[in-house]
mmCIF file of C-alpha atoms in Angstrom:
data_model
loop_
_atom_site.group_PDB
_atom_site.id
_atom_site.type_symbol
_atom_site.label_atom_id
_atom_site.label_comp_id
_atom_site.label_asym_id
_atom_site.label_seq_id
_atom_site.Cartn_x
_atom_site.Cartn_y
_atom_site.Cartn_z
ATOM 1 C CA LEU A 1 0.301 -0.036 -0.040
ATOM 2 C CA SER A 2 1.574 3.067 -1.230
ATOM 3 C CA GLY A 3 0.349 6.594 -2.253
ATOM 4 C CA GLY A 4 -3.203 5.494 -1.931
ATOM 5 C CA THR A 5 -2.845 2.477 -3.867
ATOM 6 C CA LEU A 6 -3.374 -1.219 -2.734
ATOM 7 C CA ALA A 7 -1.016 -2.497 -5.505
ATOM 8 C CA SER A 8 -0.904 -6.432 -5.016
ATOM 9 C CA GLY A 9 -2.094 -9.358 -3.204
ATOM 10 C CA THR A 10 -5.150 -11.241 -2.155
ATOM 11 C CA TYR A 11 -7.102 -9.967 0.671
ATOM 12 C CA THR A 12 -10.508 -11.217 2.006
ATOM 13 C CA ILE A 13 -11.726 -9.055 4.940
ATOM 14 C CA GLY A 14 -14.413 -10.346 7.157
ATOM 15 C CA GLY A 15 -12.999 -8.939 10.418
ATOM 16 C CA THR A 16 -10.729 -5.806 10.962
ATOM 17 C CA LEU A 17 -7.409 -5.711 9.070
ATOM 18 C CA GLN A 18 -5.064 -3.117 11.109
ATOM 19 C CA LEU A 19 -2.651 -1.081 9.001
ATOM 20 C CA PRO A 20 0.104 1.017 10.348
ATOM 21 C CA THR A 21 -0.926 4.806 10.191
ATOM 22 C CA ALA A 22 2.177 5.494 7.883
ATOM 23 C CA ASN A 23 0.615 3.426 5.048
ATOM 24 C CA GLY A 24 -2.234 5.586 4.578
ATOM 25 C CA SER A 25 -5.700 5.215 3.230
ATOM 26 C CA ILE A 26 -6.861 3.132 0.011
ATOM 27 C CA THR A 27 -8.081 5.211 -2.899
ATOM 28 C CA ASN A 28 -7.524 2.798 -5.620
ATOM 29 C CA ASN A 29 -7.489 -0.932 -5.538
ATOM 30 C CA ALA A 30 -5.224 -2.644 -7.943
ATOM 31 C CA ALA A 31 -5.150 -5.845 -5.721
ATOM 32 C CA ASN A 32 -7.676 -8.704 -5.157
ATOM 33 C CA LEU A 33 -9.988 -7.238 -2.461
ATOM 34 C CA THR A 34 -13.012 -9.061 -1.221
ATOM 35 C CA LEU A 35 -15.189 -7.661 1.733
ATOM 36 C CA THR A 36 -17.490 -10.058 3.322
ATOM 37 C CA GLY A 37 -20.056 -10.329 5.966
ATOM 38 C CA THR A 38 -21.147 -7.336 8.176
ATOM 39 C CA GLY A 39 -18.151 -6.876 10.392
ATOM 40 C CA PHE A 40 -15.405 -6.135 7.829
ATOM 41 C CA SER A 41 -13.098 -2.894 8.485
ATOM 42 C CA ILE A 42 -9.587 -1.924 7.243
ATOM 43 C CA LYS A 43 -8.068 0.580 9.899
ATOM 44 C CA ASP A 44 -5.642 3.126 9.052
ATOM 45 C CA GLY A 45 -4.475 3.936 12.713
ATOM 46 C CA THR A 46 -7.965 4.315 14.158
ATOM 47 C CA SER A 47 -9.641 5.841 10.796
ATOM 48 C CA ASN A 48 -11.405 4.149 7.986
ATOM 49 C CA ALA A 49 -8.842 3.139 5.495
ATOM 50 C CA LEU A 50 -11.504 2.707 2.945
ATOM 51 C CA SER A 51 -13.218 5.934 3.430
ATOM 52 C CA THR A 52 -11.248 7.528 0.320
ATOM 53 C CA PHE A 53 -12.008 4.524 -1.834
ATOM 54 C CA LYS A 54 -13.104 5.657 -5.293
ATOM 55 C CA ASN A 55 -11.283 3.893 -8.033
ATOM 56 C CA ASN A 56 -10.872 0.002 -8.952
ATOM 57 C CA THR A 57 -8.082 -1.298 -11.578
ATOM 58 C CA GLY A 58 -7.830 -4.733 -9.839
ATOM 59 C CA THR A 59 -10.608 -7.007 -8.538
ATOM 60 C CA PHE A 60 -13.121 -5.880 -5.895
ATOM 61 C CA ALA A 61 -15.853 -7.840 -4.633
ATOM 62 C CA LEU A 62 -18.646 -7.930 -1.971
ATOM 63 C CA ALA A 63 -19.798 -11.386 -0.701
ATOM 64 C CA GLY A 64 -21.565 -12.841 2.425
ATOM 65 C CA GLY A 65 -24.216 -10.058 2.733
ATOM 66 C CA ALA A 66 -21.731 -7.180 2.745
ATOM 67 C CA GLN A 67 -22.944 -3.602 2.305
ATOM 68 C CA PHE A 68 -20.469 -1.136 1.372
ATOM 69 C CA THR A 69 -20.435 2.804 0.545
ATOM 70 C CA THR A 70 -17.620 4.401 -1.594
ATOM 71 C CA ALA A 71 -16.001 7.720 -0.893
ATOM 72 C CA THR A 72 -18.576 10.480 -0.348
ATOM 73 C CA THR A 73 -16.279 13.047 -2.105
ATOM 74 C CA SER A 74 -16.337 11.933 -5.692
ATOM 75 C CA SER A 75 -17.681 9.353 -8.126
ATOM 76 C CA PHE A 76 -16.242 5.704 -8.586
ATOM 77 C CA THR A 77 -14.598 4.277 -11.463
ATOM 78 C CA ASN A 78 -13.921 1.066 -12.707
ATOM 79 C CA SER A 79 -11.493 -0.440 -15.241
ATOM 80 C CA GLY A 80 -10.902 -3.737 -13.599
ATOM 81 C CA THR A 81 -13.370 -6.270 -12.172
ATOM 82 C CA VAL A 82 -16.226 -5.535 -9.786
ATOM 83 C CA ASN A 83 -18.395 -8.350 -8.435
ATOM 84 C CA VAL A 84 -21.453 -7.497 -6.190
ATOM 85 C CA GLU A 85 -22.599 -10.853 -5.017
ATOM 86 C CA LYS A 86 -26.267 -11.750 -4.569
ATOM 87 C CA GLY A 87 -27.567 -10.452 -1.164
ATOM 88 C CA THR A 88 -24.880 -7.546 -0.969
ATOM 89 C CA LYS A 89 -25.143 -3.724 -2.012
ATOM 90 C CA LEU A 90 -22.632 -1.381 -3.346
ATOM 91 C CA THR A 91 -23.315 2.403 -3.045
ATOM 92 C CA VAL A 92 -21.631 5.187 -4.589
ATOM 93 C CA GLY A 93 -21.296 7.838 -1.759
ATOM 94 C CA GLY A 94 -22.270 11.190 -1.677
ATOM 95 C CA SER A 95 -24.652 13.065 -3.765
ATOM 96 C CA ASN A 96 -24.951 13.220 -7.410
ATOM 97 C CA HIS A 97 -22.214 10.871 -7.908
ATOM 98 C CA SER A 98 -21.785 8.116 -10.669
ATOM 99 C CA TYR A 99 -20.600 4.649 -11.381
ATOM 100 C CA SER A 100 -18.481 4.890 -14.448
ATOM 101 C CA GLN A 101 -16.813 2.031 -16.108
ATOM 102 C CA THR A 102 -14.101 2.588 -19.022
ATOM 103 C CA ALA A 103 -13.102 -1.153 -19.312
ATOM 104 C CA GLY A 104 -13.138 -4.676 -17.672
ATOM 105 C CA THR A 105 -16.337 -6.028 -15.947
ATOM 106 C CA THR A 106 -19.036 -5.451 -13.425
ATOM 107 C CA THR A 107 -21.146 -8.365 -12.165
ATOM 108 C CA VAL A 108 -24.282 -7.409 -10.239
ATOM 109 C CA ASP A 109 -26.201 -10.240 -8.593
ATOM 110 C CA GLY A 110 -26.928 -7.778 -5.665
ATOM 111 C CA THR A 111 -27.616 -4.100 -5.649
ATOM 112 C CA LEU A 112 -25.433 -1.247 -7.235
ATOM 113 C CA THR A 113 -26.735 2.125 -6.330
ATOM 114 C CA ALA A 114 -25.383 5.507 -7.996
ATOM 115 C CA THR A 115 -26.990 8.689 -9.432
ATOM 116 C CA SER A 116 -25.974 7.312 -12.719
ATOM 117 C CA ILE A 117 -24.102 4.125 -13.916
ATOM 118 C CA THR A 118 -22.383 4.471 -17.079
ATOM 119 C CA ALA A 119 -20.565 2.023 -19.103
ATOM 120 C CA THR A 120 -18.325 3.299 -22.126
ATOM 121 C CA GLY A 121 -16.063 -0.041 -22.236
ATOM 122 C CA GLY A 122 -16.059 -3.570 -20.911
ATOM 123 C CA SER A 123 -19.191 -5.439 -19.924
ATOM 124 C CA ILE A 124 -21.853 -5.490 -17.340
ATOM 125 C CA PHE A 125 -23.314 -8.767 -16.179
ATOM 126 C CA GLY A 126 -25.949 -9.711 -13.522
ATOM 127 C CA ALA A 127 -29.032 -10.858 -12.322
ATOM 128 C CA GLY A 128 -29.608 -8.276 -9.676
ATOM 129 C CA THR A 129 -30.574 -4.690 -9.542
ATOM 130 C CA LEU A 130 -29.110 -1.458 -11.054
ATOM 131 C CA THR A 131 -30.421 1.608 -9.104
ATOM 132 C CA GLY A 132 -29.692 4.645 -10.997
ATOM 133 C CA ASN A 133 -29.929 5.969 -14.593
ATOM 134 C CA THR A 134 -28.036 3.591 -16.737
ATOM 135 C CA SER A 135 -26.288 4.081 -20.215
ATOM 136 C CA VAL A 136 -24.293 1.477 -22.238
ATOM 137 C CA GLY A 137 -22.108 1.956 -25.159
ATOM 138 C CA ASN A 138 -20.963 4.948 -27.119
ATOM 139 C CA ALA A 139 -22.255 6.790 -30.111
ATOM 140 C CA THR A 140 -19.164 5.632 -32.097
ATOM 141 C CA GLY A 141 -16.114 3.660 -31.248
ATOM 142 C CA THR A 142 -15.554 1.205 -28.221
ATOM 143 C CA ALA A 143 -18.147 -1.765 -28.001
ATOM 144 C CA VAL A 144 -19.788 -2.297 -24.732
ATOM 145 C CA THR A 145 -22.010 -5.254 -23.412
ATOM 146 C CA LEU A 146 -24.845 -5.338 -21.168
ATOM 147 C CA ASN A 147 -25.426 -9.367 -20.393
ATOM 148 C CA VAL A 148 -28.862 -9.892 -18.889
ATOM 149 C CA GLY A 149 -28.018 -12.607 -16.586
ATOM 150 C CA ASP A 150 -24.758 -13.906 -15.478
ATOM 151 C CA SER A 151 -22.252 -14.920 -18.000
ATOM 152 C CA GLY A 152 -23.606 -17.666 -20.108
ATOM 153 C CA LYS A 153 -26.830 -17.727 -18.054
ATOM 154 C CA ALA A 154 -30.249 -16.297 -18.263
ATOM 155 C CA GLY A 155 -31.625 -14.085 -15.310
ATOM 156 C CA LEU A 156 -33.748 -11.122 -14.579
ATOM 157 C CA LEU A 157 -31.800 -7.822 -14.364
ATOM 158 C CA ALA A 158 -33.614 -4.608 -12.991
ATOM 159 C CA ILE A 159 -32.942 -1.132 -13.766
ATOM 160 C CA THR A 160 -34.567 1.517 -11.293
ATOM 161 C CA GLY A 161 -34.245 4.587 -13.350
ATOM 162 C CA THR A 162 -33.842 5.124 -17.157
ATOM 163 C CA TYR A 163 -31.662 2.819 -19.506
ATOM 164 C CA THR A 164 -30.167 4.198 -22.775
ATOM 165 C CA GLN A 165 -28.243 1.717 -25.106
ATOM 166 C CA LEU A 166 -26.229 3.624 -27.524
ATOM 167 C CA ALA A 167 -24.782 2.515 -31.043
ATOM 168 C CA THR A 168 -21.875 0.569 -29.885
ATOM 169 C CA GLY A 169 -23.928 -1.252 -27.179
ATOM 170 C CA THR A 170 -24.983 -4.913 -27.326
ATOM 171 C CA MET A 171 -27.510 -6.418 -24.994
ATOM 172 C CA ASN A 172 -26.825 -10.470 -24.677
ATOM 173 C CA VAL A 173 -29.950 -12.594 -23.641
ATOM 174 C CA SER A 174 -30.400 -16.138 -23.255
ATOM 175 C CA ILE A 175 -33.273 -18.380 -23.374
ATOM 176 C CA GLY A 176 -33.426 -21.923 -21.742
ATOM 177 C CA GLY A 177 -37.079 -22.462 -21.383
ATOM 178 C CA LEU A 178 -40.468 -21.084 -20.691
ATOM 179 C CA THR A 179 -40.611 -20.404 -17.034
ATOM 180 C CA THR A 180 -39.423 -17.551 -15.235
ATOM 181 C CA GLY A 181 -35.869 -17.645 -14.455
ATOM 182 C CA THR A 182 -34.991 -19.742 -17.349
ATOM 183 C CA TYR A 183 -34.844 -16.926 -19.898
ATOM 184 C CA SER A 184 -33.535 -13.437 -19.559
ATOM 185 C CA ALA A 185 -35.666 -10.532 -18.699
ATOM 186 C CA LEU A 186 -34.918 -6.717 -18.339
ATOM 187 C CA SER A 187 -37.003 -4.803 -16.112
ATOM 188 C CA VAL A 188 -36.696 -0.851 -16.525
ATOM 189 C CA SER A 189 -38.717 1.506 -14.248
ATOM 190 C CA GLY A 190 -38.108 4.637 -16.278
ATOM 191 C CA ASN A 191 -37.768 5.429 -19.868
ATOM 192 C CA THR A 192 -35.752 3.127 -22.405
ATOM 193 C CA SER A 193 -33.744 4.134 -25.490
ATOM 194 C CA LEU A 194 -32.450 0.920 -27.423
ATOM 195 C CA GLY A 195 -29.735 1.404 -29.974
ATOM 196 C CA GLY A 196 -27.056 -0.988 -31.182
ATOM 197 C CA THR A 197 -27.507 -4.893 -31.064
ATOM 198 C CA VAL A 198 -29.331 -7.559 -29.395
ATOM 199 C CA THR A 199 -27.970 -11.137 -29.468
ATOM 200 C CA VAL A 200 -29.884 -14.220 -28.342
ATOM 201 C CA ALA A 201 -28.432 -17.520 -27.086
ATOM 202 C CA ILE A 202 -29.985 -20.777 -26.566
ATOM 203 C CA VAL A 203 -28.962 -22.364 -23.355
ATOM 204 C CA ASN A 204 -29.949 -25.372 -21.004
ATOM 205 C CA GLY A 205 -30.064 -27.520 -23.861
ATOM 206 C CA LEU A 206 -33.398 -26.062 -25.016
ATOM 207 C CA VAL A 207 -34.746 -27.348 -28.273
ATOM 208 C CA LEU A 208 -37.147 -25.007 -30.444
ATOM 209 C CA THR A 209 -39.776 -26.648 -32.194
#
């Protein structure tokens, strides 16, 4: 940990990890960091070492019912891997702050909450809830994917807010049956604007007749 970056290593924190005061807080995660349960804490001396966390270039995950709020002073950016597992919640702190992804992946099987959620690179996967106005893709240039369900699986993805899919956006859906949960479903509470591409995969050995 140097200059605000947790640079390497694998950490699964379910209790308290005590850092020497001289190491400072974690602004950027470039390591493999998992926060699990309801009792996790990383301390820089006596202060919260995650209070400034606003950027991920490594792997960041929430597990075991964990709930976490990012730095309240700025938006959150991701160009690595973020996993919000079922039963967990990731909230971008402060007011009018966004979750912005320029590369990498975000998988949301729990809840991701921000004023806006924007992906201009990489992929978003999940069968959870995106709370915030959501945009995927660009007018030109970099391709971006929204996978309704986890990778290679059907699932229900809910968006509380608006959804905009721009020209370079691709929505991947899977159909593996006729009952709820065996096919992809996207639920959007607000206005929806769909551009780009939709692709459909047949899964679970389903035979169309």
